[in-house]
PDB file of N, CA and C in Angstrom:
ATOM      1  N   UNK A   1     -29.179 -23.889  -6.767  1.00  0.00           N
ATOM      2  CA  UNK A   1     -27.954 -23.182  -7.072  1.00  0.00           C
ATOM      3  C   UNK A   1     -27.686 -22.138  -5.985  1.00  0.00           C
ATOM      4  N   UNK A   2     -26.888 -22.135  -5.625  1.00  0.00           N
ATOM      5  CA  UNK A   2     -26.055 -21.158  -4.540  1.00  0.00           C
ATOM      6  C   UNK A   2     -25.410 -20.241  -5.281  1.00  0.00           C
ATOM      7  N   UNK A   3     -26.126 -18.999  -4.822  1.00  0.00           N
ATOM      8  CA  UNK A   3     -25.252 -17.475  -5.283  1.00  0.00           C
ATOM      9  C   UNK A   3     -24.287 -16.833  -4.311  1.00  0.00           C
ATOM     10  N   UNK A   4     -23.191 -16.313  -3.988  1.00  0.00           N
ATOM     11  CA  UNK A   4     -22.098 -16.040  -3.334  1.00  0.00           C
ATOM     12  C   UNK A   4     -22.068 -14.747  -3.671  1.00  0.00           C
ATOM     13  N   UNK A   5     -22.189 -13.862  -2.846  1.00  0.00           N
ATOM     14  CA  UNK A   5     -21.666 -12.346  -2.840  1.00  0.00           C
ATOM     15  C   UNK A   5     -20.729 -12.512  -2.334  1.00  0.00           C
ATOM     16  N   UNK A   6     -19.575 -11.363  -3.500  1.00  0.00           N
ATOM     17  CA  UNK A   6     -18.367 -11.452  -3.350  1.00  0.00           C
ATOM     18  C   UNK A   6     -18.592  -9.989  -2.499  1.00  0.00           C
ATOM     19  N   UNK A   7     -17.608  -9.888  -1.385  1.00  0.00           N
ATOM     20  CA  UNK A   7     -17.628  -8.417  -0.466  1.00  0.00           C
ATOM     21  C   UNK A   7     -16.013  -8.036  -0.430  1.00  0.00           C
ATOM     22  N   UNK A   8     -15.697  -7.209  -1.215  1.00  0.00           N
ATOM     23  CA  UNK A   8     -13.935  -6.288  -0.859  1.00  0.00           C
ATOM     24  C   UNK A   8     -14.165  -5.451   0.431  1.00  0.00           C
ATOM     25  N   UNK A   9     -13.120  -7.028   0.483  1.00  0.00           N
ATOM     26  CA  UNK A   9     -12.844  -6.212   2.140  1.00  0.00           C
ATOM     27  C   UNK A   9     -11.353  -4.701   2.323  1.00  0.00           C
ATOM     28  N   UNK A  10     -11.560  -4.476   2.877  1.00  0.00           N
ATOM     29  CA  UNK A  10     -10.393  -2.958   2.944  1.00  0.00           C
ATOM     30  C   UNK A  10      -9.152  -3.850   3.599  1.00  0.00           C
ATOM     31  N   UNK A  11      -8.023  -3.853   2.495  1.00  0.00           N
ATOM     32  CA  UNK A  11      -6.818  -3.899   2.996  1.00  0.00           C
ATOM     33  C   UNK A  11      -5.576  -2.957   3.539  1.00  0.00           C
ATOM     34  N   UNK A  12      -4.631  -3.199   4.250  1.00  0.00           N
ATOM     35  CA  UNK A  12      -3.569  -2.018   4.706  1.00  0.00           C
ATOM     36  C   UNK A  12      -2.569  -2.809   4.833  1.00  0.00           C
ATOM     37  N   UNK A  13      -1.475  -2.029   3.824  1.00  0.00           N
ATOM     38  CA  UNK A  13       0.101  -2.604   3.927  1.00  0.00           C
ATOM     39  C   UNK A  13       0.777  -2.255   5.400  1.00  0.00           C
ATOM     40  N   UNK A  14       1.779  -2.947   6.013  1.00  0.00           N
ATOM     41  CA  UNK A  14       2.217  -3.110   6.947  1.00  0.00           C
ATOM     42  C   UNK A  14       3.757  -3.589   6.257  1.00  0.00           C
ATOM     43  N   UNK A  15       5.019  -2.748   7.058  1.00  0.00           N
ATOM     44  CA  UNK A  15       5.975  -3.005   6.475  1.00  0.00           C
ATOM     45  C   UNK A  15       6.895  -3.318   7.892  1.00  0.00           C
ATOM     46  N   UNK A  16       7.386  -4.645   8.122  1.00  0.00           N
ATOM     47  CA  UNK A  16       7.507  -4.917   9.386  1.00  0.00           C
ATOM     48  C   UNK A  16       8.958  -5.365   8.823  1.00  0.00           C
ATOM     49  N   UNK A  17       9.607  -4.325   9.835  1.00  0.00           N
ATOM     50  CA  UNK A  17      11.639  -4.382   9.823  1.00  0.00           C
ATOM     51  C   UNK A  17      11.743  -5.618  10.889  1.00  0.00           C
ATOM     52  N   UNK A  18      12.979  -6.717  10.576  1.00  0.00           N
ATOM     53  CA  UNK A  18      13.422  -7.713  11.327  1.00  0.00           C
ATOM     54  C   UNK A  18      15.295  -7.564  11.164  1.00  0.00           C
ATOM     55  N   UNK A  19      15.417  -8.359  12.489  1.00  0.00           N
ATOM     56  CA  UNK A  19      17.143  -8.173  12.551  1.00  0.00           C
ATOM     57  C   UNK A  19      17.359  -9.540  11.346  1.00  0.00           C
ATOM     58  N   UNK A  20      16.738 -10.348  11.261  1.00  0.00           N
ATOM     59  CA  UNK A  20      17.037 -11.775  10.763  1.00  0.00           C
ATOM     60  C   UNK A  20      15.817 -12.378   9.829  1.00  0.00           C
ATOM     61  N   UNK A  21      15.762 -13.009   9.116  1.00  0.00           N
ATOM     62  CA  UNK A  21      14.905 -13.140   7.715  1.00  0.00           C
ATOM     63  C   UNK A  21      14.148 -14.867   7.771  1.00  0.00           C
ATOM     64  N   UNK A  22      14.892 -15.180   9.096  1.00  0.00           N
ATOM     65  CA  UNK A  22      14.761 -16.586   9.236  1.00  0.00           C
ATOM     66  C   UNK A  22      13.121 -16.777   9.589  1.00  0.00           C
ATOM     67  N   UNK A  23      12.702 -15.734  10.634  1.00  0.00           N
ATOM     68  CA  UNK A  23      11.630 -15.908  11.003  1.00  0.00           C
ATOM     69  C   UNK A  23      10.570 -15.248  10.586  1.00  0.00           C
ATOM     70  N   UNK A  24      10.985 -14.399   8.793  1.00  0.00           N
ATOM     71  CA  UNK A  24       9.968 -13.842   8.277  1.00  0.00           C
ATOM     72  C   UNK A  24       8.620 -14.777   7.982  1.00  0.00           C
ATOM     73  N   UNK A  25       8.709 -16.136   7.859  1.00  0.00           N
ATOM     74  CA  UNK A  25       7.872 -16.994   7.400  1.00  0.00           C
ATOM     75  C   UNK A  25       6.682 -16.788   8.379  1.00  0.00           C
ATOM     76  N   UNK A  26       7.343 -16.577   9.841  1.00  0.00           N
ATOM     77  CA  UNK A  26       6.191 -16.737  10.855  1.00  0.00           C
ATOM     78  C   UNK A  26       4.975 -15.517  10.608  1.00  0.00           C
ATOM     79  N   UNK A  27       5.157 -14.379  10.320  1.00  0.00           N
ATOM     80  CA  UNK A  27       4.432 -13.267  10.237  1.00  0.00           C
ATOM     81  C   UNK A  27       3.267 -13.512   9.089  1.00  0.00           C
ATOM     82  N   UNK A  28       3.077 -14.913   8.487  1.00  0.00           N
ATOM     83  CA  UNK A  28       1.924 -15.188   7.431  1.00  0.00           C
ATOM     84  C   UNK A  28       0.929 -15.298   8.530  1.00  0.00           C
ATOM     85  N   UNK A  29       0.681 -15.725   9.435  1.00  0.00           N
ATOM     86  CA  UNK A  29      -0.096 -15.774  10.252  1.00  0.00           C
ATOM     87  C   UNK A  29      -1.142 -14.544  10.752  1.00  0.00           C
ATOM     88  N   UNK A  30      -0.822 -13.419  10.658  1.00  0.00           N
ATOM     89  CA  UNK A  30      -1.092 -11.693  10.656  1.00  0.00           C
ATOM     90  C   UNK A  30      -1.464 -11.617   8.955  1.00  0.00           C
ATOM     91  N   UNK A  31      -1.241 -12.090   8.011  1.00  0.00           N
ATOM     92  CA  UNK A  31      -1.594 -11.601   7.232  1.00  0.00           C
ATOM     93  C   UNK A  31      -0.927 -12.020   6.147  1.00  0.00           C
ATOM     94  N   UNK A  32      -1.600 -11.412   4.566  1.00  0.00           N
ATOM     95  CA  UNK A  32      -0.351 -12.220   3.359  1.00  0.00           C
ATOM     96  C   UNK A  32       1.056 -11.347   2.691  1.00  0.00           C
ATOM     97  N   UNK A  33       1.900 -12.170   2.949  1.00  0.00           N
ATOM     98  CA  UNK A  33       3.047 -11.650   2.667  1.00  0.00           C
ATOM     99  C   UNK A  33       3.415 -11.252   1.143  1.00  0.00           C
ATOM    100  N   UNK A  34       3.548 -10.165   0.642  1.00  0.00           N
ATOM    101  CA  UNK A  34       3.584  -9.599  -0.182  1.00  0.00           C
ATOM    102  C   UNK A  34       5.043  -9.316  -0.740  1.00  0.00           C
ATOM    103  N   UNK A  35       5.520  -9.153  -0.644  1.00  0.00           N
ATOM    104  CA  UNK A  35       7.480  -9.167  -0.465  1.00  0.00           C
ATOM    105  C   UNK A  35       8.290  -9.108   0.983  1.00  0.00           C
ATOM    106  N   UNK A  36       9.114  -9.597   0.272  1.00  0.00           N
ATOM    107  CA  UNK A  36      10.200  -9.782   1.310  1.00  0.00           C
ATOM    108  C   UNK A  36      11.772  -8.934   0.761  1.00  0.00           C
ATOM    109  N   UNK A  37      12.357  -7.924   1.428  1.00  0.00           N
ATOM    110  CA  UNK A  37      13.597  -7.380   0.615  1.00  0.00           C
ATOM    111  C   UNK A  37      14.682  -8.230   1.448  1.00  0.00           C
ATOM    112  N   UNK A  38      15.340  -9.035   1.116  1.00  0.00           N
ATOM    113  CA  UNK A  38      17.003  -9.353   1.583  1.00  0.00           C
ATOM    114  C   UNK A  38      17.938  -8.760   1.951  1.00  0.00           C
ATOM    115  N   UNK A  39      17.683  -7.605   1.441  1.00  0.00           N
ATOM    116  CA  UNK A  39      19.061  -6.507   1.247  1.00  0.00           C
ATOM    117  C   UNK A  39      18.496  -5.339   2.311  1.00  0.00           C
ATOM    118  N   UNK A  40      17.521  -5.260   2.193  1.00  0.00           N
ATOM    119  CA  UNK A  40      16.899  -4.440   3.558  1.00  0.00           C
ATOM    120  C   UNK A  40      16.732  -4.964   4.879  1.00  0.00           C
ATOM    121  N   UNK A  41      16.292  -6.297   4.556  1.00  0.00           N
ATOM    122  CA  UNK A  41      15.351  -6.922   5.958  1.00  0.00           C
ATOM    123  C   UNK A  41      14.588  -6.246   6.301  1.00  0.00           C
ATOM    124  N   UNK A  42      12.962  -6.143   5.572  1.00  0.00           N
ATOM    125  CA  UNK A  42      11.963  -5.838   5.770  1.00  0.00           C
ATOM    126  C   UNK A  42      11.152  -6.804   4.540  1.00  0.00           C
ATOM    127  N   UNK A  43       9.672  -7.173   5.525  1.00  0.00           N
ATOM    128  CA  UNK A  43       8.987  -7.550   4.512  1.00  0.00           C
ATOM    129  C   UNK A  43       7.359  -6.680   4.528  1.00  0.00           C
ATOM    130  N   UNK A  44       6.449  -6.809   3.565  1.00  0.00           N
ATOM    131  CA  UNK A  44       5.743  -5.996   3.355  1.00  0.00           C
ATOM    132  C   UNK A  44       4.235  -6.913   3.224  1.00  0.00           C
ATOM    133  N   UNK A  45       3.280  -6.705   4.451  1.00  0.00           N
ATOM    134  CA  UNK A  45       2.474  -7.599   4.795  1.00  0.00           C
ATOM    135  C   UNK A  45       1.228  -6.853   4.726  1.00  0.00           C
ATOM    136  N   UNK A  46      -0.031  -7.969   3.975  1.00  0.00           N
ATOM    137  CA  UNK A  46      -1.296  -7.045   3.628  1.00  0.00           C
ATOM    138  C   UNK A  46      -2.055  -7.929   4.835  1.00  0.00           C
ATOM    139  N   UNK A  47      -2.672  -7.137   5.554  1.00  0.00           N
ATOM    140  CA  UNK A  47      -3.840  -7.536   6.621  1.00  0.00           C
ATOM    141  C   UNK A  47      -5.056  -6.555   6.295  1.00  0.00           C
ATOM    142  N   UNK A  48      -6.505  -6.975   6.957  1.00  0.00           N
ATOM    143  CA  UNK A  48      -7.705  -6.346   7.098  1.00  0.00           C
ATOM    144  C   UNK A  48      -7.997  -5.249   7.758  1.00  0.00           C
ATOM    145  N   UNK A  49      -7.892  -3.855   7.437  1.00  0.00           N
ATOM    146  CA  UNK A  49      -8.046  -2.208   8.128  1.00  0.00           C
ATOM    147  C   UNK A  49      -8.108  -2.535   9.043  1.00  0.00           C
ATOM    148  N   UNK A  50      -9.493  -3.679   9.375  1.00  0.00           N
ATOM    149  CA  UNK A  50     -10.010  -4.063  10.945  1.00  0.00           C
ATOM    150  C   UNK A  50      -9.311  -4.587  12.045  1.00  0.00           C
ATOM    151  N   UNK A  51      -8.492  -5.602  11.636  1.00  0.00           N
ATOM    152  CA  UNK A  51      -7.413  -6.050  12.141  1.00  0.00           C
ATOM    153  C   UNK A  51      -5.908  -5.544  12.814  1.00  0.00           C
ATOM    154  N   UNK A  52      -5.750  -4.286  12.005  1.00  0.00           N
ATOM    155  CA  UNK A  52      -4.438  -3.661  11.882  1.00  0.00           C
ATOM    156  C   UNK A  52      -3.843  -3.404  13.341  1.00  0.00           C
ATOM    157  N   UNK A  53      -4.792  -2.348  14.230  1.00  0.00           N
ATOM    158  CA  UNK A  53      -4.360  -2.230  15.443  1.00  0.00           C
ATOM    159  C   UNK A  53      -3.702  -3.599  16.320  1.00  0.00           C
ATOM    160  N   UNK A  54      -5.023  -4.518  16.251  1.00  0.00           N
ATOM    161  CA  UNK A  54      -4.511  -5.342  17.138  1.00  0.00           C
ATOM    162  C   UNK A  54      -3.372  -6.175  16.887  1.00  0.00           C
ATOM    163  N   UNK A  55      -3.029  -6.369  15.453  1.00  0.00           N
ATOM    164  CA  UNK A  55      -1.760  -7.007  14.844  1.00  0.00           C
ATOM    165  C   UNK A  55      -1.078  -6.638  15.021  1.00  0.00           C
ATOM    166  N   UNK A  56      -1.230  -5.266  15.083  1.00  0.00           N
ATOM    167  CA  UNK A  56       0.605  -4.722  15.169  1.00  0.00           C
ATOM    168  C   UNK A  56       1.444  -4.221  16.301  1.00  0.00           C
ATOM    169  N   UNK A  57       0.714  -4.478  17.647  1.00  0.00           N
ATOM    170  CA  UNK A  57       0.797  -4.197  19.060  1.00  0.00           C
ATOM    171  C   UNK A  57       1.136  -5.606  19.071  1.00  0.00           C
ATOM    172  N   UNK A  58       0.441  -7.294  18.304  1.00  0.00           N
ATOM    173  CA  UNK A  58       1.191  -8.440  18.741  1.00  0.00           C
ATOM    174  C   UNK A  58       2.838  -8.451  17.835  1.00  0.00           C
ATOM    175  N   UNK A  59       2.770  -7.699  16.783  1.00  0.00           N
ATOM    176  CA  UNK A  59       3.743  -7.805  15.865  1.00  0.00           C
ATOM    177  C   UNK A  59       5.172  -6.958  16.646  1.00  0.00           C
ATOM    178  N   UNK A  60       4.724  -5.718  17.111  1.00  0.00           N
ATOM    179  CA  UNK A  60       5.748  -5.286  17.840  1.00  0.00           C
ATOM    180  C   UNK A  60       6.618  -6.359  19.024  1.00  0.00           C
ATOM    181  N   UNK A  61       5.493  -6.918  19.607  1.00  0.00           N
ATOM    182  CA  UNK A  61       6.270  -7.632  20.618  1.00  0.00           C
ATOM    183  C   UNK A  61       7.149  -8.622  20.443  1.00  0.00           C
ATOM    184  N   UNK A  62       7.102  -9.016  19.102  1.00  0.00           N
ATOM    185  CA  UNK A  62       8.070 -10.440  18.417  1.00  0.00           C
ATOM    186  C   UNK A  62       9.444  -9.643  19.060  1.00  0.00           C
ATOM    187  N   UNK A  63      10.414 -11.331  18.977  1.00  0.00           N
ATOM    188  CA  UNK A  63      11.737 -10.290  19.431  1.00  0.00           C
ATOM    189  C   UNK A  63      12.714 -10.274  18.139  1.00  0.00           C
ATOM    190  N   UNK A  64      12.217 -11.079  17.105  1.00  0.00           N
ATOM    191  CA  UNK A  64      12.928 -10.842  15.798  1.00  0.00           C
ATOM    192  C   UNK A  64      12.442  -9.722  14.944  1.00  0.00           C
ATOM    193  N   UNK A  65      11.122  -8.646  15.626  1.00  0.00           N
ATOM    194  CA  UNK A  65      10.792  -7.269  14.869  1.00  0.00           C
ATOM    195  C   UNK A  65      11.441  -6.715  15.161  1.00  0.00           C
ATOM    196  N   UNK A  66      12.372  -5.522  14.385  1.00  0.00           N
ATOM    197  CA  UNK A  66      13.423  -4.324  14.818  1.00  0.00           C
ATOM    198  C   UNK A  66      12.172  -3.422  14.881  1.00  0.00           C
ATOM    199  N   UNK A  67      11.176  -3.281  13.898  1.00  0.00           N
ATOM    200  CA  UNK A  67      10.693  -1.899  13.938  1.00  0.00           C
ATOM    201  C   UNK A  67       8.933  -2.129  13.038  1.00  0.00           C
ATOM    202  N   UNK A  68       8.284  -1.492  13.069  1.00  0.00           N
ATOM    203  CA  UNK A  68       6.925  -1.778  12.055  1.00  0.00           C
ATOM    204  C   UNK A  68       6.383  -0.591  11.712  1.00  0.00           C
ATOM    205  N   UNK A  69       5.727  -0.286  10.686  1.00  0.00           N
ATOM    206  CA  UNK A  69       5.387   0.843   9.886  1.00  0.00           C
ATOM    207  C   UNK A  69       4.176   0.924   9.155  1.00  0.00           C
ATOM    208  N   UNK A  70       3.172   1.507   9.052  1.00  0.00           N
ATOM    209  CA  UNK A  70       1.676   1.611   8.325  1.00  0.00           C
ATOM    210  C   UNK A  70       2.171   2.044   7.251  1.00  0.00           C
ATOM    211  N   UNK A  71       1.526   1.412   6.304  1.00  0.00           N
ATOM    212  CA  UNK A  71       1.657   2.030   4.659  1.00  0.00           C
ATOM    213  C   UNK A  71       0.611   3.399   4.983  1.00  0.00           C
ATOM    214  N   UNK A  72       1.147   4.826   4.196  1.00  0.00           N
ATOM    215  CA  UNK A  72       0.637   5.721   4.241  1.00  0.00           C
ATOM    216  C   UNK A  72      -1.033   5.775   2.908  1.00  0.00           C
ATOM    217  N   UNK A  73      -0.951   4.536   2.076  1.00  0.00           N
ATOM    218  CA  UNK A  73      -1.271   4.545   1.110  1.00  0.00           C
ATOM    219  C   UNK A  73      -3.230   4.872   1.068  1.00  0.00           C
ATOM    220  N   UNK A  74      -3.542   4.434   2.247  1.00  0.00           N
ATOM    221  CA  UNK A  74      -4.961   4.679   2.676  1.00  0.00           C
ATOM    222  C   UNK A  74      -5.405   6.156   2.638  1.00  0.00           C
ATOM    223  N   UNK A  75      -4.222   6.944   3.397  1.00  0.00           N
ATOM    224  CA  UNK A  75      -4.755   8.126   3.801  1.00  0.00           C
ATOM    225  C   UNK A  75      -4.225   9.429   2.368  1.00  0.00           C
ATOM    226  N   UNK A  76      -3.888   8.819   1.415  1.00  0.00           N
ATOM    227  CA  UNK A  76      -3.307   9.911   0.092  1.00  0.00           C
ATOM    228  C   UNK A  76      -4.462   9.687  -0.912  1.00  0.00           C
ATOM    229  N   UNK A  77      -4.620  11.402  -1.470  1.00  0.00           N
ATOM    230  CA  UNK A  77      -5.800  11.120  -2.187  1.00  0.00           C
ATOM    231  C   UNK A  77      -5.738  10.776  -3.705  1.00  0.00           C
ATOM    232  N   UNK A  78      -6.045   9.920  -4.310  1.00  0.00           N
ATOM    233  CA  UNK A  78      -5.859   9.278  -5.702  1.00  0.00           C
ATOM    234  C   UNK A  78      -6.866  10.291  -6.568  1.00  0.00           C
ATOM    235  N   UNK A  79      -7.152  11.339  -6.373  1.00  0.00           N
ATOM    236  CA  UNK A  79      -8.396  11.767  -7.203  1.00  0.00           C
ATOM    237  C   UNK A  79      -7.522  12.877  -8.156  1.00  0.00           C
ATOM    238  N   UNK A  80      -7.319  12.753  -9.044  1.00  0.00           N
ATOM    239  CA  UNK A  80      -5.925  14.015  -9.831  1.00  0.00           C
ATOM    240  C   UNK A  80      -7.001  14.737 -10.627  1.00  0.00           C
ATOM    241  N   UNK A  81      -7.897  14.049 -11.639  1.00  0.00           N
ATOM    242  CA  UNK A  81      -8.349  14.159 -12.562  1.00  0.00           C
ATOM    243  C   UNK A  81      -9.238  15.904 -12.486  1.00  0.00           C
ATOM    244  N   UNK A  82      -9.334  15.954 -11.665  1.00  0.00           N
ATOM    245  CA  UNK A  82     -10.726  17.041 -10.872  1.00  0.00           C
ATOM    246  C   UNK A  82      -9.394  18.275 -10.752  1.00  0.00           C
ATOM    247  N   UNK A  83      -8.454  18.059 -10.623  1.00  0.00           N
ATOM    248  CA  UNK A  83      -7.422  19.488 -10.114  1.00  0.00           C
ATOM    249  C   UNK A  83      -6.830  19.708 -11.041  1.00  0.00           C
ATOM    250  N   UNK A  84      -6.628  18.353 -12.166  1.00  0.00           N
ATOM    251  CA  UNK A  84      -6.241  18.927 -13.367  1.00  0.00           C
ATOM    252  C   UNK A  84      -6.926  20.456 -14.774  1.00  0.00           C
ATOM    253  N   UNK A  85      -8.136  20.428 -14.258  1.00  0.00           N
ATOM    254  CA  UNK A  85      -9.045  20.810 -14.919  1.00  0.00           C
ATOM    255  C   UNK A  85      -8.990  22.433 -14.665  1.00  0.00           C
ATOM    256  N   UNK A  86      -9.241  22.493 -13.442  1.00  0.00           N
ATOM    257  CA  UNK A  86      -9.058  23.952 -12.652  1.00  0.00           C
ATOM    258  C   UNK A  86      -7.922  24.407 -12.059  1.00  0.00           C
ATOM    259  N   UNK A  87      -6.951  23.936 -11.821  1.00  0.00           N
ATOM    260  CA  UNK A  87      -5.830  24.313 -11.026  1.00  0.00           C
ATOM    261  C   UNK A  87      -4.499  24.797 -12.006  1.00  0.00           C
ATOM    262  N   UNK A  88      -4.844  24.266 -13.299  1.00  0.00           N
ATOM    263  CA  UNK A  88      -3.519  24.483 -13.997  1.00  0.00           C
ATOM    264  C   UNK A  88      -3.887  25.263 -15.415  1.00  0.00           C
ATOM    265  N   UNK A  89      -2.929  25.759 -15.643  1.00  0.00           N
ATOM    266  CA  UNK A  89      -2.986  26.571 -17.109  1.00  0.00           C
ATOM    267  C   UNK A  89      -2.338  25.704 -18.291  1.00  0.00           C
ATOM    268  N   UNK A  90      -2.989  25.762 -19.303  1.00  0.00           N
ATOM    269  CA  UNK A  90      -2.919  25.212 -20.156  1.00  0.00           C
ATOM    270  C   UNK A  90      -1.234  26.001 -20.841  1.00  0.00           C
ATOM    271  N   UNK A  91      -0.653  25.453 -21.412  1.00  0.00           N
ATOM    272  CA  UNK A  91       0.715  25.696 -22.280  1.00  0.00           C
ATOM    273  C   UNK A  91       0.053  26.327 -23.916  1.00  0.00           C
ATOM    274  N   UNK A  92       1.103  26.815 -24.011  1.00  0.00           N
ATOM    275  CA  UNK A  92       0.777  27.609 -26.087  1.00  0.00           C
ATOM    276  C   UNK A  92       0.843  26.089 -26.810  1.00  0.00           C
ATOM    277  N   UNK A  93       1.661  25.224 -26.238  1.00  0.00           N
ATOM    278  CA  UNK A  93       1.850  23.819 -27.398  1.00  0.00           C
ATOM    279  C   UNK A  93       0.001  22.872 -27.414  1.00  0.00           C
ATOM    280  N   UNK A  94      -0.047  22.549 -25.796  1.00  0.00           N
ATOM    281  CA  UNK A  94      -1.364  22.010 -25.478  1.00  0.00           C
ATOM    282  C   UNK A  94      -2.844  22.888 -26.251  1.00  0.00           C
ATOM    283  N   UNK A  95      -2.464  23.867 -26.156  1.00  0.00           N
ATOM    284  CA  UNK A  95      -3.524  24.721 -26.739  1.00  0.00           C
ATOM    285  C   UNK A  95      -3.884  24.546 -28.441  1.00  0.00           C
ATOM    286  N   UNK A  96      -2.152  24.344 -29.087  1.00  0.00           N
ATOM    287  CA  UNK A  96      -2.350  24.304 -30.103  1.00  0.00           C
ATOM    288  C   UNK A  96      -2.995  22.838 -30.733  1.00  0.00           C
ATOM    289  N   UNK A  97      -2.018  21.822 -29.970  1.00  0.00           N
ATOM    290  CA  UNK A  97      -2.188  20.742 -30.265  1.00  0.00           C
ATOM    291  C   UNK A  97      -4.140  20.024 -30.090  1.00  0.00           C
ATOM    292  N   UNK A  98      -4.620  20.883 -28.420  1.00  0.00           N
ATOM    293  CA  UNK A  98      -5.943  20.460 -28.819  1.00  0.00           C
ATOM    294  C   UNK A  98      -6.632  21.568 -30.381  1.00  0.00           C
ATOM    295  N   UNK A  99      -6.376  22.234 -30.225  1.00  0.00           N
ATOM    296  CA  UNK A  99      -7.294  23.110 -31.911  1.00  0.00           C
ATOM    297  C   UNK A  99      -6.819  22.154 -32.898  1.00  0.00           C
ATOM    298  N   UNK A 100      -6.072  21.621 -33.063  1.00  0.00           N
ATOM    299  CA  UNK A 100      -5.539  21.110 -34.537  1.00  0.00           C
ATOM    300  C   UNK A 100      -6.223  19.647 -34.455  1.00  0.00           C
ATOM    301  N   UNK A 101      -6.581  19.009 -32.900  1.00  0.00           N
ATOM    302  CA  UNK A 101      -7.390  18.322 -33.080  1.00  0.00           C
ATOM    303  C   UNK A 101      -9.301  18.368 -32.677  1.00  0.00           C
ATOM    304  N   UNK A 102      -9.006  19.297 -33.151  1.00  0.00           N
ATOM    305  CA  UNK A 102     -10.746  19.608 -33.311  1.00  0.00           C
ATOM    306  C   UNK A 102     -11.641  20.340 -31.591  1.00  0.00           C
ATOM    307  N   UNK A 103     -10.648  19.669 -30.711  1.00  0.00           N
ATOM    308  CA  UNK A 103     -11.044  20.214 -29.643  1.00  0.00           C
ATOM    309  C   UNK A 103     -10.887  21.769 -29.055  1.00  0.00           C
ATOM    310  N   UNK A 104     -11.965  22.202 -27.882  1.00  0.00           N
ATOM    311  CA  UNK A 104     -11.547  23.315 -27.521  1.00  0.00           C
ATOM    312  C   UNK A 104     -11.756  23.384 -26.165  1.00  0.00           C
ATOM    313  N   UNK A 105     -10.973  23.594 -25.986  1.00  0.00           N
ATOM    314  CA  UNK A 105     -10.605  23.889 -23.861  1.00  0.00           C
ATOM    315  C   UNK A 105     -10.555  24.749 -23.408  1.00  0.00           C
TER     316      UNK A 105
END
């Protein structure tokens, strides 16, 4: 029996502007296409962190790219839970509402 480690690899959105929609198909090649807007002309492409530089120096050079853009989404911090705790004051309603349920904060 063969065991397979599964490994998550690090992905990064890439949002690559075109004058024309004809040749969005070609850009699967860089990576998987995730949407496409019509009404914008832009589509929104997931490639490998590792990859990113060199893709998007070949992606610029297409002559149907108007423009290309890094999703900011890597570098924002998802951690809320930790600032909620210390950073904010509790309200007269929250206060009441935890006592009435047994809790105390």
């Amino acid at each position: 029996m063969i065991i397979l480690e599964f490994e998550i690899k690090s992905r990064q959105g890439v949002f690559v502007y075109l004058y024309h929609l004809k040749q969005s198909k070609q850009l699967r090649r860089f990576g998987t296409i995730s949407y496409v807007s019509r009404r914008m002309k832009y589509v929104v492409l997931y490639m490998d962190s590792a990859d990113v530089s060199e893709n998007v120096k070949k992606i610029e050079k297409l002559r149907f790219v108007k423009g290309v853009e890094l999703s900011e989404r890597p570098n924002l911090r998802t951690e809320y839970e930790s600032n909620l705790d210390s950073g904010f004051k509790q309200t007269e309603e929250d206060c009441e509402k935890n006592n009435e349920a047994g809790r105390i904060v």
